[in-house]
Amino acid sequence: MKTNETIKTILARRSVRSFTDEPIAREDLEAIVACGPWAPSGMNRQEWTFTVVPDRKRIAVLAGVIGEVLGREGYDMYCPAAIVIVSHVKESPWGKQDDSCAMENMMLAATSLGIGSVWINQLEGICDNARIRAQLDAFGIPEDHEVHGLAALGYAADDLRVPVRKDVIRWVE
Ligand SMILES: Cc1cc2nc3c(=O)[nH]c(=O)nc-3n(C[C@H](O)[C@H](O)[C@H](O)COP(=O)(O)O)c2cc1C
């Protein structure tokens, strides 16, 4: 298969669920999050915001509240070094798709810098729970926004698991 640095990065990205204590350098985090808004968005509406939280204590508080709301005691979001919460206007017709493109952009940028990432989906459907909304408010996320994906970031503590890819490519020619 033909390859280049971009294709290698795409193939190298894996979900990381165990992070070291090492912080992410500010310039690396800035580069990762800068790639989010350069994703495509439906009709270029860009009805999203990217909220960066490079503070393990604040992340732990959010994870704790999510765990309580979902009844998942001890939920810790894998204790990442930083998170980027992607939110979109609830009524945005393609908000989820737009956010998903942005999430992948950031996860690939992280991979290219040797930084691990994983999509965290737990906020989907619970953003208007009063306790969760109070957390989102504390992060300055607009009250008419919802979240279905946030990127947890950090340096991988373990060797990465390589999940099997199904044989799903069909050529018609
Ligand atoms: C929409 C979506 C939601 C996901 N939610 C979670 C999640 O909440 N927690 C988690 O550990 N991984 C989550 N993942 C990561 C997937 O489990 C992972 O991408 C899949 O197992 C394939 O592994 P890979 O990313 O290493 O290739 C999510 C991925 C997507 C696209």
Short mmCIF file of N, CA, C and O in Angstrom, two decimals, residues 100-169:
data_model
loop_
_atom_site.label_atom_id
_atom_site.label_comp_id
_atom_site.label_asym_id
_atom_site.label_seq_id
_atom_site.Cartn_x
_atom_site.Cartn_y
_atom_site.Cartn_z
N SER A 100 -17.38 15.20 15.31
CA SER A 100 -16.64 13.95 15.09
C SER A 100 -15.42 14.18 14.21
O SER A 100 -14.34 13.62 14.46
N CYS A 101 -15.61 14.99 13.16
CA CYS A 101 -14.46 15.32 12.29
C CYS A 101 -13.38 16.04 13.11
O CYS A 101 -12.18 15.75 12.97
N ALA A 102 -13.81 16.96 13.95
CA ALA A 102 -12.85 17.72 14.76
C ALA A 102 -12.14 16.81 15.76
O ALA A 102 -10.93 16.94 15.99
N MET A 103 -12.89 15.88 16.34
CA MET A 103 -12.27 14.94 17.29
C MET A 103 -11.17 14.13 16.61
O MET A 103 -10.08 13.96 17.16
N GLU A 104 -11.47 13.64 15.42
CA GLU A 104 -10.46 12.82 14.73
C GLU A 104 -9.24 13.67 14.35
O GLU A 104 -8.10 13.21 14.51
N ASN A 105 -9.50 14.89 13.89
CA ASN A 105 -8.36 15.78 13.59
C ASN A 105 -7.43 15.89 14.81
O ASN A 105 -6.21 15.78 14.70
N MET A 106 -8.03 16.13 15.97
CA MET A 106 -7.21 16.34 17.18
C MET A 106 -6.52 15.04 17.60
O MET A 106 -5.35 15.07 18.01
N MET A 107 -7.22 13.92 17.48
CA MET A 107 -6.59 12.66 17.89
C MET A 107 -5.44 12.30 16.95
O MET A 107 -4.42 11.76 17.40
N LEU A 108 -5.60 12.61 15.68
CA LEU A 108 -4.48 12.35 14.74
C LEU A 108 -3.32 13.30 15.01
O LEU A 108 -2.14 12.89 14.97
N ALA A 109 -3.63 14.56 15.29
CA ALA A 109 -2.54 15.50 15.62
C ALA A 109 -1.80 15.02 16.86
O ALA A 109 -0.55 15.07 16.92
N ALA A 110 -2.55 14.55 17.86
CA ALA A 110 -1.92 14.03 19.08
C ALA A 110 -1.00 12.86 18.73
O ALA A 110 0.16 12.81 19.16
N THR A 111 -1.51 11.93 17.95
CA THR A 111 -0.71 10.76 17.55
C THR A 111 0.60 11.21 16.89
O THR A 111 1.67 10.67 17.18
N SER A 112 0.49 12.21 16.03
CA SER A 112 1.69 12.67 15.29
C SER A 112 2.74 13.26 16.23
O SER A 112 3.92 13.33 15.89
N LEU A 113 2.28 13.68 17.43
CA LEU A 113 3.21 14.25 18.43
C LEU A 113 3.60 13.23 19.50
O LEU A 113 4.23 13.58 20.50
N GLY A 114 3.20 11.98 19.29
CA GLY A 114 3.53 10.93 20.26
C GLY A 114 2.66 10.97 21.50
O GLY A 114 3.02 10.40 22.54
N ILE A 115 1.51 11.63 21.39
CA ILE A 115 0.60 11.78 22.54
C ILE A 115 -0.63 10.90 22.31
O ILE A 115 -1.20 10.89 21.21
N GLY A 116 -1.01 10.18 23.35
CA GLY A 116 -2.15 9.27 23.24
C GLY A 116 -3.47 10.00 23.41
O GLY A 116 -3.53 11.09 24.00
N SER A 117 -4.52 9.36 22.94
CA SER A 117 -5.85 9.97 23.04
C SER A 117 -6.91 8.88 23.06
O SER A 117 -6.66 7.75 22.63
N VAL A 118 -8.06 9.26 23.57
CA VAL A 118 -9.23 8.38 23.47
C VAL A 118 -10.48 9.23 23.47
O VAL A 118 -10.52 10.28 24.12
N TRP A 119 -11.45 8.79 22.69
CA TRP A 119 -12.75 9.46 22.66
C TRP A 119 -13.50 9.07 23.93
O TRP A 119 -13.63 7.88 24.23
N ILE A 120 -14.00 10.04 24.65
CA ILE A 120 -14.84 9.79 25.82
C ILE A 120 -16.25 10.24 25.49
O ILE A 120 -16.48 11.40 25.14
N ASN A 121 -17.17 9.32 25.58
CA ASN A 121 -18.54 9.56 25.10
C ASN A 121 -19.55 9.80 26.21
O ASN A 121 -20.73 10.02 25.94
N GLN A 122 -19.07 9.76 27.45
CA GLN A 122 -20.01 9.69 28.58
C GLN A 122 -20.91 10.91 28.74
O GLN A 122 -21.94 10.83 29.41
N LEU A 123 -20.55 12.03 28.17
CA LEU A 123 -21.41 13.21 28.34
C LEU A 123 -22.62 13.20 27.41
O LEU A 123 -23.56 13.98 27.59
N GLU A 124 -22.60 12.30 26.44
CA GLU A 124 -23.72 12.26 25.49
C GLU A 124 -25.02 11.94 26.22
O GLU A 124 -25.11 10.95 26.95
N GLY A 125 -26.02 12.79 26.02
CA GLY A 125 -27.34 12.52 26.59
C GLY A 125 -27.53 12.97 28.02
O GLY A 125 -28.65 12.89 28.55
N ILE A 126 -26.47 13.44 28.68
CA ILE A 126 -26.64 13.85 30.10
C ILE A 126 -26.27 15.32 30.32
O ILE A 126 -26.18 15.76 31.46
N CYS A 127 -26.04 16.06 29.23
CA CYS A 127 -25.58 17.45 29.39
C CYS A 127 -26.59 18.32 30.12
O CYS A 127 -26.21 19.32 30.74
N ASP A 128 -27.88 17.98 30.04
CA ASP A 128 -28.87 18.81 30.71
C ASP A 128 -29.24 18.28 32.10
O ASP A 128 -30.14 18.84 32.74
N ASN A 129 -28.54 17.28 32.55
CA ASN A 129 -28.63 16.92 33.97
C ASN A 129 -28.07 18.11 34.76
O ASN A 129 -27.02 18.66 34.40
N ALA A 130 -28.77 18.53 35.81
CA ALA A 130 -28.38 19.77 36.51
C ALA A 130 -26.94 19.71 37.02
O ALA A 130 -26.21 20.71 36.93
N ARG A 131 -26.52 18.57 37.52
CA ARG A 131 -25.16 18.47 38.07
C ARG A 131 -24.11 18.53 36.97
O ARG A 131 -23.05 19.12 37.13
N ILE A 132 -24.42 17.92 35.85
CA ILE A 132 -23.48 17.97 34.72
C ILE A 132 -23.44 19.38 34.15
O ILE A 132 -22.36 19.93 33.86
N ARG A 133 -24.63 19.99 34.01
CA ARG A 133 -24.67 21.35 33.43
C ARG A 133 -23.87 22.31 34.31
O ARG A 133 -23.21 23.22 33.81
N ALA A 134 -23.92 22.11 35.61
CA ALA A 134 -23.15 22.98 36.51
C ALA A 134 -21.64 22.84 36.21
O ALA A 134 -20.90 23.83 36.24
N GLN A 135 -21.21 21.63 35.90
CA GLN A 135 -19.80 21.41 35.54
C GLN A 135 -19.48 22.10 34.21
O GLN A 135 -18.44 22.76 34.07
N LEU A 136 -20.38 21.94 33.23
CA LEU A 136 -20.14 22.57 31.92
C LEU A 136 -20.13 24.09 32.07
O LEU A 136 -19.31 24.78 31.44
N ASP A 137 -21.04 24.61 32.90
CA ASP A 137 -21.07 26.06 33.16
C ASP A 137 -19.72 26.51 33.74
O ASP A 137 -19.18 27.56 33.37
N ALA A 138 -19.20 25.71 34.66
CA ALA A 138 -17.92 26.08 35.30
C ALA A 138 -16.78 26.13 34.28
O ALA A 138 -15.81 26.88 34.47
N PHE A 139 -16.92 25.37 33.20
CA PHE A 139 -15.92 25.40 32.13
C PHE A 139 -16.22 26.48 31.09
O PHE A 139 -15.49 26.63 30.12
N GLY A 140 -17.35 27.18 31.26
CA GLY A 140 -17.71 28.23 30.31
C GLY A 140 -18.32 27.71 29.03
O GLY A 140 -18.38 28.43 28.02
N ILE A 141 -18.81 26.48 29.04
CA ILE A 141 -19.45 25.92 27.84
C ILE A 141 -20.86 26.51 27.73
O ILE A 141 -21.62 26.46 28.71
N PRO A 142 -21.20 27.08 26.57
CA PRO A 142 -22.50 27.78 26.45
C PRO A 142 -23.66 26.87 26.83
O PRO A 142 -23.64 25.67 26.54
N GLU A 143 -24.70 27.46 27.45
CA GLU A 143 -25.79 26.62 27.97
C GLU A 143 -26.65 26.03 26.86
O GLU A 143 -27.39 25.07 27.10
N ASP A 144 -26.56 26.59 25.63
CA ASP A 144 -27.33 25.99 24.53
C ASP A 144 -26.48 24.97 23.75
O ASP A 144 -26.83 24.58 22.64
N HIS A 145 -25.37 24.55 24.34
CA HIS A 145 -24.51 23.55 23.68
C HIS A 145 -24.69 22.19 24.33
O HIS A 145 -25.04 22.07 25.50
N GLU A 146 -24.41 21.15 23.54
CA GLU A 146 -24.35 19.80 24.08
C GLU A 146 -23.03 19.15 23.64
O GLU A 146 -22.39 19.61 22.69
N VAL A 147 -22.68 18.11 24.35
CA VAL A 147 -21.40 17.43 24.11
C VAL A 147 -21.69 15.96 23.84
O VAL A 147 -22.48 15.35 24.56
N HIS A 148 -21.09 15.42 22.81
CA HIS A 148 -21.15 13.95 22.69
C HIS A 148 -19.76 13.35 22.63
O HIS A 148 -19.62 12.15 22.75
N GLY A 149 -18.76 14.20 22.48
CA GLY A 149 -17.41 13.65 22.48
C GLY A 149 -16.42 14.59 23.15
O GLY A 149 -16.49 15.81 22.95
N LEU A 150 -15.56 14.02 23.95
CA LEU A 150 -14.42 14.80 24.43
C LEU A 150 -13.19 13.94 24.23
O LEU A 150 -13.25 12.71 24.29
N ALA A 151 -12.08 14.60 23.96
CA ALA A 151 -10.81 13.89 23.75
C ALA A 151 -10.01 13.92 25.04
O ALA A 151 -9.73 14.99 25.58
N ALA A 152 -9.70 12.73 25.55
CA ALA A 152 -8.80 12.61 26.70
C ALA A 152 -7.39 12.40 26.14
O ALA A 152 -7.19 11.59 25.22
N LEU A 153 -6.44 13.15 26.67
CA LEU A 153 -5.09 13.18 26.10
C LEU A 153 -4.04 12.92 27.18
O LEU A 153 -4.19 13.36 28.33
N GLY A 154 -2.96 12.29 26.76
CA GLY A 154 -1.84 12.07 27.68
C GLY A 154 -0.86 11.08 27.07
O GLY A 154 -1.08 10.57 25.97
N TYR A 155 0.20 10.82 27.81
CA TYR A 155 1.19 9.85 27.33
C TYR A 155 0.78 8.44 27.75
O TYR A 155 0.41 8.22 28.91
N ALA A 156 0.83 7.52 26.80
CA ALA A 156 0.37 6.15 27.06
C ALA A 156 1.26 5.47 28.10
O ALA A 156 2.49 5.53 28.02
N ALA A 157 0.60 4.82 29.07
CA ALA A 157 1.35 4.12 30.12
C ALA A 157 1.64 2.68 29.72
O ALA A 157 2.56 2.07 30.24
N ASP A 158 0.84 2.13 28.83
CA ASP A 158 0.99 0.72 28.44
C ASP A 158 1.23 0.62 26.94
O ASP A 158 0.96 1.57 26.20
N ASP A 159 1.66 -0.56 26.53
CA ASP A 159 1.72 -0.83 25.09
C ASP A 159 0.30 -0.76 24.53
O ASP A 159 -0.66 -1.17 25.20
N LEU A 160 0.19 -0.23 23.33
CA LEU A 160 -1.15 -0.03 22.79
C LEU A 160 -1.72 -1.33 22.23
O LEU A 160 -1.03 -2.08 21.54
N ARG A 161 -2.97 -1.58 22.59
CA ARG A 161 -3.70 -2.73 22.04
C ARG A 161 -4.08 -2.40 20.60
O ARG A 161 -4.48 -1.27 20.30
N VAL A 162 -3.92 -3.35 19.72
CA VAL A 162 -4.28 -3.11 18.32
C VAL A 162 -5.51 -3.94 18.00
O VAL A 162 -5.41 -5.15 17.76
N PRO A 163 -6.70 -3.31 18.04
CA PRO A 163 -7.91 -4.08 17.78
C PRO A 163 -7.98 -4.53 16.32
O PRO A 163 -7.49 -3.83 15.44
N VAL A 164 -8.61 -5.67 16.10
CA VAL A 164 -8.74 -6.19 14.74
C VAL A 164 -9.65 -5.27 13.93
O VAL A 164 -10.62 -4.73 14.45
N ARG A 165 -9.31 -5.05 12.69
CA ARG A 165 -10.20 -4.32 11.79
C ARG A 165 -10.95 -5.32 10.94
O ARG A 165 -10.35 -6.27 10.40
N LYS A 166 -12.26 -5.13 10.85
CA LYS A 166 -13.07 -6.03 10.04
C LYS A 166 -12.76 -5.83 8.57
O LYS A 166 -12.31 -4.75 8.17
N ASP A 167 -13.06 -6.85 7.80
CA ASP A 167 -12.86 -6.77 6.35
C ASP A 167 -14.10 -6.11 5.75
O ASP A 167 -15.10 -6.76 5.47
N VAL A 168 -14.06 -4.80 5.62
CA VAL A 168 -15.27 -4.05 5.24
C VAL A 168 -15.11 -3.25 3.95
O VAL A 168 -16.01 -2.50 3.58
N ILE A 169 -13.98 -3.39 3.30
CA ILE A 169 -13.77 -2.59 2.08
C ILE A 169 -14.21 -3.39 0.86
O ILE A 169 -13.78 -4.53 0.67
#
